[in-house]
Coordinates of C-alpha atoms and ligand atoms in Angstrom, one line a residue:
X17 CA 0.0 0.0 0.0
X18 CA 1.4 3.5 -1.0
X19 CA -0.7 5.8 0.8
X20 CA -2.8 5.5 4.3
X21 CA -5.9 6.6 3.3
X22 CA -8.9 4.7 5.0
X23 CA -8.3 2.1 8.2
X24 CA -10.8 -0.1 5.6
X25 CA -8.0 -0.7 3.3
X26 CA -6.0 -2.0 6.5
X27 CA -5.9 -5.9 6.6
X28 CA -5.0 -7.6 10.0
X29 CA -1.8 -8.0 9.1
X30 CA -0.7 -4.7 7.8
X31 CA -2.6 -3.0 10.9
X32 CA -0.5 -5.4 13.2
X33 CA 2.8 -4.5 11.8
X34 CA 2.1 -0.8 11.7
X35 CA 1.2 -1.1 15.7
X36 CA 4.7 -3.6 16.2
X37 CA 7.0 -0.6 14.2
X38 CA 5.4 1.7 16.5
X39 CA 6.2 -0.2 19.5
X40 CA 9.8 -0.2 18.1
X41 CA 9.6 3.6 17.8
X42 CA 8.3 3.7 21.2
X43 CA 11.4 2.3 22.8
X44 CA 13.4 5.4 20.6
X45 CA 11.8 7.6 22.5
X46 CA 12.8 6.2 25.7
X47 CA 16.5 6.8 24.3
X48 CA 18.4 9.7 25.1
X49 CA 18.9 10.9 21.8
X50 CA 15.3 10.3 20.5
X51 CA 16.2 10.7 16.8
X52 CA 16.8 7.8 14.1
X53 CA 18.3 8.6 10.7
X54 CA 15.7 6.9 8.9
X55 CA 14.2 9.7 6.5
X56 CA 17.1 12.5 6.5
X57 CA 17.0 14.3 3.4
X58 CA 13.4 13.9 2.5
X59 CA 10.9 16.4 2.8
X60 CA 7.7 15.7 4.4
X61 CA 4.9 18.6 4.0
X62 CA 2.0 18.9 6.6
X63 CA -0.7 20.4 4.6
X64 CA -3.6 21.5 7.4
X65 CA -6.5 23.1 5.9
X66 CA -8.3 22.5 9.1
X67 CA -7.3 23.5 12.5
X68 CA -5.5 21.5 14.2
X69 CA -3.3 21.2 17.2
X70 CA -2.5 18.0 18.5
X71 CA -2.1 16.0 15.0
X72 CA 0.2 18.4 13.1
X73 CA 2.4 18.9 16.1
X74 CA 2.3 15.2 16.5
X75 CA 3.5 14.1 12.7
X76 CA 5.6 17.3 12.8
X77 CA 7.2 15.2 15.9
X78 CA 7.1 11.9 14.4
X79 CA 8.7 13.5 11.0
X80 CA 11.8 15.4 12.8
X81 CA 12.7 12.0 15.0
X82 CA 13.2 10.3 11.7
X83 CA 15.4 13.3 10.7
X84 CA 13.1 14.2 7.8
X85 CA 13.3 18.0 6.6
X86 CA 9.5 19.4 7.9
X87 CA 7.5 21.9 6.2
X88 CA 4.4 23.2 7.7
X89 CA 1.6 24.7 5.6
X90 CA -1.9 26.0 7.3
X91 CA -4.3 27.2 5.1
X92 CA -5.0 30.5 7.1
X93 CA -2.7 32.6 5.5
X94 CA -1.3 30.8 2.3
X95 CA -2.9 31.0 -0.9
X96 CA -5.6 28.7 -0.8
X97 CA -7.6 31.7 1.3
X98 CA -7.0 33.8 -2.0
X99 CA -8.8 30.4 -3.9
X100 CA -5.8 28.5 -4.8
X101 CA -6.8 24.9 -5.7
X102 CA -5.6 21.9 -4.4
X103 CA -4.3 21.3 -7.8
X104 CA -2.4 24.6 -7.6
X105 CA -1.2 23.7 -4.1
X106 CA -0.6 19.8 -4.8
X107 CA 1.8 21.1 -8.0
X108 CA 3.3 23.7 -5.8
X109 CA 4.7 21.1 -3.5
X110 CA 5.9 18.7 -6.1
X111 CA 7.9 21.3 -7.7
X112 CA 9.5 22.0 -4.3
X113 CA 10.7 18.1 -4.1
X114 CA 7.9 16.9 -1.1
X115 CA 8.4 13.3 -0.6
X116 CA 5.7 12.6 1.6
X117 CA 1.7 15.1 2.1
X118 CA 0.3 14.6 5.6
X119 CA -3.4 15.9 4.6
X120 CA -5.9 17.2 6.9
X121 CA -9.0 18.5 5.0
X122 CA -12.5 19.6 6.0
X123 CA -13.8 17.8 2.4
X124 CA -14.5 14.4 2.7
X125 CA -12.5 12.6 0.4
X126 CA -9.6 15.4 -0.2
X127 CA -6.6 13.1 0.1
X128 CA -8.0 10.7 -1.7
X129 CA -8.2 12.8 -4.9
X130 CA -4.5 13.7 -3.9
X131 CA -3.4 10.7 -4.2
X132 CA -5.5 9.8 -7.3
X133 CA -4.1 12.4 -9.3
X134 CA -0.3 12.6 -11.2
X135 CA -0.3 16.2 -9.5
X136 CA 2.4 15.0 -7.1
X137 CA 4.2 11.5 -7.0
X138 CA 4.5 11.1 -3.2
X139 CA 2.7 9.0 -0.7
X140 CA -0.4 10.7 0.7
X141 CA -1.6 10.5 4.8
X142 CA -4.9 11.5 5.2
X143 CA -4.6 13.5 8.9
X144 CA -8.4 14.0 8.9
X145 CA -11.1 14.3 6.3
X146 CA -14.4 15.7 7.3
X147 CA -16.4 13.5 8.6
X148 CA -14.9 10.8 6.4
X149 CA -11.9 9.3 7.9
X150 CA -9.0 9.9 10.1
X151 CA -7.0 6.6 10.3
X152 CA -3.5 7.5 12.7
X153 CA -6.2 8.5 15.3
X154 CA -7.7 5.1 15.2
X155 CA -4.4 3.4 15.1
X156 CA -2.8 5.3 18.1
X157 CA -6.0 4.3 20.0
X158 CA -5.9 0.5 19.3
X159 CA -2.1 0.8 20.3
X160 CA -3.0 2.5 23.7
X161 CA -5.7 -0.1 23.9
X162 CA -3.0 -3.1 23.0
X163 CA -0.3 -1.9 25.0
X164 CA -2.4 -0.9 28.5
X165 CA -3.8 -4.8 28.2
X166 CA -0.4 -6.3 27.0
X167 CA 2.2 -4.2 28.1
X168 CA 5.4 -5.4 26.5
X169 CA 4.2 -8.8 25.6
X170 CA 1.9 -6.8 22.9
X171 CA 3.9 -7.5 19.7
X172 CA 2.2 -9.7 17.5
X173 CA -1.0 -9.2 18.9
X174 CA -4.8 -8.2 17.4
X175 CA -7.2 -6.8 19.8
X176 CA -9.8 -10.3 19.7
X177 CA -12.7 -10.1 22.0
X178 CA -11.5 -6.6 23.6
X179 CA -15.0 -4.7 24.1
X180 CA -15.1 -1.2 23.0
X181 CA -18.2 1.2 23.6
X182 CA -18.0 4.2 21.7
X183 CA -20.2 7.5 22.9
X184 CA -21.5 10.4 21.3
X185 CA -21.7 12.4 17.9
X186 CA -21.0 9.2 15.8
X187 CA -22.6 11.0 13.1
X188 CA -19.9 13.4 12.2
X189 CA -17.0 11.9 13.6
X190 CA -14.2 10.7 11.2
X191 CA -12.4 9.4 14.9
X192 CA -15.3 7.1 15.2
X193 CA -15.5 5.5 11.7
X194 CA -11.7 4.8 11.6
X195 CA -12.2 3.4 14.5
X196 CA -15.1 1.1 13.7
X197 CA -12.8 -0.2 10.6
X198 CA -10.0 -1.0 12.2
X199 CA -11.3 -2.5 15.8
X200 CA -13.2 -4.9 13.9
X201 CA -10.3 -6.0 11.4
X202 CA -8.5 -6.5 14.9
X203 CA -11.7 -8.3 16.2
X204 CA -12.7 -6.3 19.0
X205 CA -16.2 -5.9 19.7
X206 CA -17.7 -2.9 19.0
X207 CA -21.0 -0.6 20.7
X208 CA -21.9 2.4 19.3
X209 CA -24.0 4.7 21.8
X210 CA -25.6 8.0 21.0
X211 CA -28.9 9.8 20.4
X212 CA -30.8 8.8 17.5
X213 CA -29.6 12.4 15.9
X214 CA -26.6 11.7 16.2
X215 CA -25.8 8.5 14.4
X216 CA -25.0 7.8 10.5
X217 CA -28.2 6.7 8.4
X218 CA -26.4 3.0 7.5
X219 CA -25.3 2.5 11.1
X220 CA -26.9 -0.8 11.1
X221 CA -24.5 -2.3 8.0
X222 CA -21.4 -1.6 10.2
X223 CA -19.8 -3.9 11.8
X224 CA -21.0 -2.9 15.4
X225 CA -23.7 -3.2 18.0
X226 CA -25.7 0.1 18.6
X227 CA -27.4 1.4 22.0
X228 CA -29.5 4.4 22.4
X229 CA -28.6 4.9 26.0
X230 CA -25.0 5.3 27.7
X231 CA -26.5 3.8 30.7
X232 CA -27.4 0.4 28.8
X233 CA -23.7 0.2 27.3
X234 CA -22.3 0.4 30.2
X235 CA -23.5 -2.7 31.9
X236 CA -22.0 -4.8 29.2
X237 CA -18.6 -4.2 31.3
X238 CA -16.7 -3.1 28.7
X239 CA -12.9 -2.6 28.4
X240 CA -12.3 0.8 26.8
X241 CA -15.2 3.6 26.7
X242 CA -14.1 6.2 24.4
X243 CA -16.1 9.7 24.3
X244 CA -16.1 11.8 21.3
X245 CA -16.4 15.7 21.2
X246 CA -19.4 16.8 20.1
X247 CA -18.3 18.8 17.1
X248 CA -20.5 21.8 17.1
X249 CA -18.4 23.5 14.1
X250 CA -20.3 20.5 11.7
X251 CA -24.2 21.0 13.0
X252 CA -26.1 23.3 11.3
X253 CA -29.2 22.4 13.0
X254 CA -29.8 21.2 16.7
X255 CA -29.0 17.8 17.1
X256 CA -30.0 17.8 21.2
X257 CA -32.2 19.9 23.1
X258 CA -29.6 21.4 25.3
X259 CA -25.7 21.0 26.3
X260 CA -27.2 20.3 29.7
X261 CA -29.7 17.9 28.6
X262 CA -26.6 15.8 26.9
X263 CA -24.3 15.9 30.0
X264 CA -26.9 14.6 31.9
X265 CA -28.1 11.5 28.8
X266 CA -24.5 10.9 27.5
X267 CA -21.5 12.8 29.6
X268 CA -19.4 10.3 31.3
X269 CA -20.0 11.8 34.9
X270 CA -18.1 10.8 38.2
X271 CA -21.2 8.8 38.5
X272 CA -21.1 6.8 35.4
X273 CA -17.0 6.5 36.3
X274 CA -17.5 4.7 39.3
X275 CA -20.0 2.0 37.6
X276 CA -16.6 1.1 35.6
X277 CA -14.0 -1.7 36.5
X278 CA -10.9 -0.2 37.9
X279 CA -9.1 -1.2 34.4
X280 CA -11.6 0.3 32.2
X281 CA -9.4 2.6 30.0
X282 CA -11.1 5.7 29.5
X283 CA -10.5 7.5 26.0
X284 CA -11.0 10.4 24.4
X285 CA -9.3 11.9 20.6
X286 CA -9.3 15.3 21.9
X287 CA -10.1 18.3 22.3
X288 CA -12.6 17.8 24.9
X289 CA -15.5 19.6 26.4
X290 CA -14.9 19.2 30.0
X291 CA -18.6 19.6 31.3
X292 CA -20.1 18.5 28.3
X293 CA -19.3 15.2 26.8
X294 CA -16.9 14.0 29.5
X295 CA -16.4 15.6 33.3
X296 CA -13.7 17.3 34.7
X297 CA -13.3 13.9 37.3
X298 CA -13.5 11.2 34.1
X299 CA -10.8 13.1 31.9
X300 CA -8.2 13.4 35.1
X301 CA -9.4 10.3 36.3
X302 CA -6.7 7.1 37.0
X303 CA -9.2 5.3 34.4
X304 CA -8.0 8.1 31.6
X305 CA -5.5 7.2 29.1
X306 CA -5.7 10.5 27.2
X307 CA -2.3 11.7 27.7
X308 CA -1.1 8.3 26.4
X309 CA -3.1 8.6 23.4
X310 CA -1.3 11.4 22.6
X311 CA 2.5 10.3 23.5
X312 CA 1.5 7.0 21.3
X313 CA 0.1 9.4 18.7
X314 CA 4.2 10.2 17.7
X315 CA 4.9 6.5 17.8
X316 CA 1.9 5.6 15.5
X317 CA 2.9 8.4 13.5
X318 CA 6.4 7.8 13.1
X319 CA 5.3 4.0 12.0
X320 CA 2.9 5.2 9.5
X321 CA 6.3 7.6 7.6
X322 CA 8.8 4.6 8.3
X323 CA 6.4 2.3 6.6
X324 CA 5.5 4.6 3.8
X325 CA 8.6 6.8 3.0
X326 CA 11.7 5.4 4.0
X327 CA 11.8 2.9 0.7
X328 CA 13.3 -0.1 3.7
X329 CA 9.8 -1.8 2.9
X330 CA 7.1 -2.1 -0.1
X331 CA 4.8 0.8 1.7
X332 CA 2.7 -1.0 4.4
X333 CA 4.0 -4.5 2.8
Ligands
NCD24 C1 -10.2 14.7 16.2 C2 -10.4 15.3 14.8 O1 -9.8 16.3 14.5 O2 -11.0 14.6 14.1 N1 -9.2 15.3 17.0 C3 -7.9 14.9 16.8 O3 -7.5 14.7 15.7 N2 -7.2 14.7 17.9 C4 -11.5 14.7 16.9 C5 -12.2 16.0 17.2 O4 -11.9 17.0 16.6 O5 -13.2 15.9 17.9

C-alpha cells in the first residue's frame, strides 16, 4: 500500500505490523537521543486546511525523529484563502521536491483525490477528512488499547474479543468510523451509543452493535469507553435539546466512572468539552488514558512515515 488513506484498506496484518513498528519507535523515544536517521534528506509537507493542534504537532514530531526535513503549511494565511486549488497547491509542492503530504481537510474525500491524481508523485496520509476518515487516530487508539492490556508482551497481537463502547456524535466523527474499521479487522467488539440524531443513516450495515442509552452500554462491562467531542463546528441544526440535557443522557460523569472496573481505560481523541461530553473527574481520572493517546500518537505516527517513505519496505508490505 502507498498511501494510508482509510483504516478499511488496513488488513490484519498490515494493521499489526504498523502497531509492532510503533512499539519499536516507542522504545526510541525512551532513548536519550530520540532521533533515528531513517528519513534524512526527505521532505515531508504537513498540509492543514483545518485546525488543528494535537495531529500536526504530532506528525511534525514523528517526522523530525526520523530526521526528515518538515515543512508546515496552514491554510490561514497561504494561498488557498486567495482560492488556490488543491491542484495549484498539490503542483506547488511537487515542484518543491515533497516526498511525503500529511493531509488534513475539511472535504471528505480530499486526500484521496491527492493521491488519485499525477499532480504530485508522493505518498499521501490522510490527517483527517471531514467526517470521512482519520486513520493514525484510530491506530494510536488501538495501540494504547493493546499496549495498556499487554504491556510489552503486545507484539504480534490483534485486539480479539477486547470490548469497545464508543459514545457520542458518531454522526460526524471521522475518529469514530476509523475506529469502527479498524477494531473490527483487529476483532474487538464494538458498541456504538448515541442519540438517534446523532448517528449515520447505514449505522446498522457496520460492523457494530448500537445502543441508544450510555446507561445500557455500560453494563455490558466493557474494556475501553471512548467519548467523542461533540463537534459543534459540523451542525447546522440542533442535534440535542440542550448542552445540559446531553451531560446529563451521555457525559461520562463521576457517577457513570464509578460504575466502571478499575481497568476500564477511558479515552478520548481530543479536544474535549470538559462539562459537556466527559467531566472534569473522568478526563483526570486514573481510568483516563488521554495523555497516552497522545505520546502513542508520535509513535503511531512515526510508524505510518517509516512504513511509507523510507523505501526499507514495499509501503505498508
Ligand atoms: C479529532 C479530529 O480532528 O478529528 N481530533 C484529533 O485529531 N485529535 C477529533 C475531534 O476534533 O473531535
Amino acid at each position: 500500500m502507498r498511501h494510508l488513506l482509510s483504516t478499511a484498506d488496513l488488513t490484519r496484518e498490515q494493521a499489526v505490523r504498523i502497531l509492532d513498528v510503533a512499539e519499536d519507535m516507542a522504545d526510541v523515544a525512551t532513548r536519550e537521543v530520540k532521533k533515528l536517521p531513517t528519513l534524512r534528506g526527505r521532505t515531508v509537507v504537513n498540509l492543514f486546511f483545518e485546525d488543528s493542534t494535537r495531529t500536526r504537532i504530532s506528525f511534525e514530531a514523528a517526522a523530525k525523529r526520523l530526521s526528515a526535513d518538515v515543512i508546515n503549511f496552514s491554510a490561514k494565511g497561504s494561498s488557498v484563502s486567495k482560492g488556490e486549488s488543491l491542484k495549484d497547491t498539490a503542483q506547488t509542492l511537487a515542484a518543491i521536491g515533497a516526498d511525503g503530504v500529511v493531509i488534513r481537510h475539511s472535504a471528505s474525500g480530499a486526500p484521496a483525490v491527492l493521491a488519485a491524481n499525477a499532480w504530485i508523485d508522493a505518498p499521501v496520509v490522510n490527517a483527517g477528512d471531514g467526517t470521512h476518515e482519520h486513520p493514525t487516530q484510530a491506530l494510536l487508539d488501538a495501540f494504547t488499547i493493546r499496549r495498556r492490556l499487554h504491556g510489552a508482551g503486545a507484539r504480534g497481537r490483534s485486539l480479539d474479543g477486547v470490548r469497545v463502547v464508543i459514545v457520542g456524535d458518531i454522526l460526524h466523527s471521522r475518529v469514530a468510523r476509523s475506529n469502527v474499521w479498524l477494531l473490527a479487522t483487529l476483532g474487538a467488539e464494538v458498541r456504538l451509543v448515541a442519540p438517534a440524531t446523532l448517528l449515520p443513516l447505514g449505522v446498522r450495515d457496520w460492523p457494530v452493535e448500537v445502543d441508544l442509552h450510555l446507561d445500557d452500554a455500560l453494563t455490558t462491562n466493557p474494556d475501553v469507553v471512548m467519548m467523542l467531542r461533540i463537534q459543534g463546528e459540523r451542525m447546522r441544526d440542533a442535534f440535542f435539546p440542550s448542552a445540559r440535557e446531553y451531560a446529563r443522557e451521555y457525559g461520562l460523569d463521576e457517577e457513570r466512572l464509578g460504575r466502571l472496573r478499575a481497568d476500564t481505560m477511558v479515552m478520548h481523541p481530543g479536544p474535549m468539552n470538559r462539562g459537556l461530553e466527559i467531566s472534569a473527574a473522568a478526563a483526570d481520572s486514573a481510568r483516563s488514558v488521554v495523555l497516552d493517546q497522545v505520546a502513542n500518537g508520535v509513535s503511531i505516527r512515526m510508524a505510518v512515515l517509516y512504513l511509507l517513505l523510507s523505501g526499507a519496505e514495499e509501503g505498508i508490505a
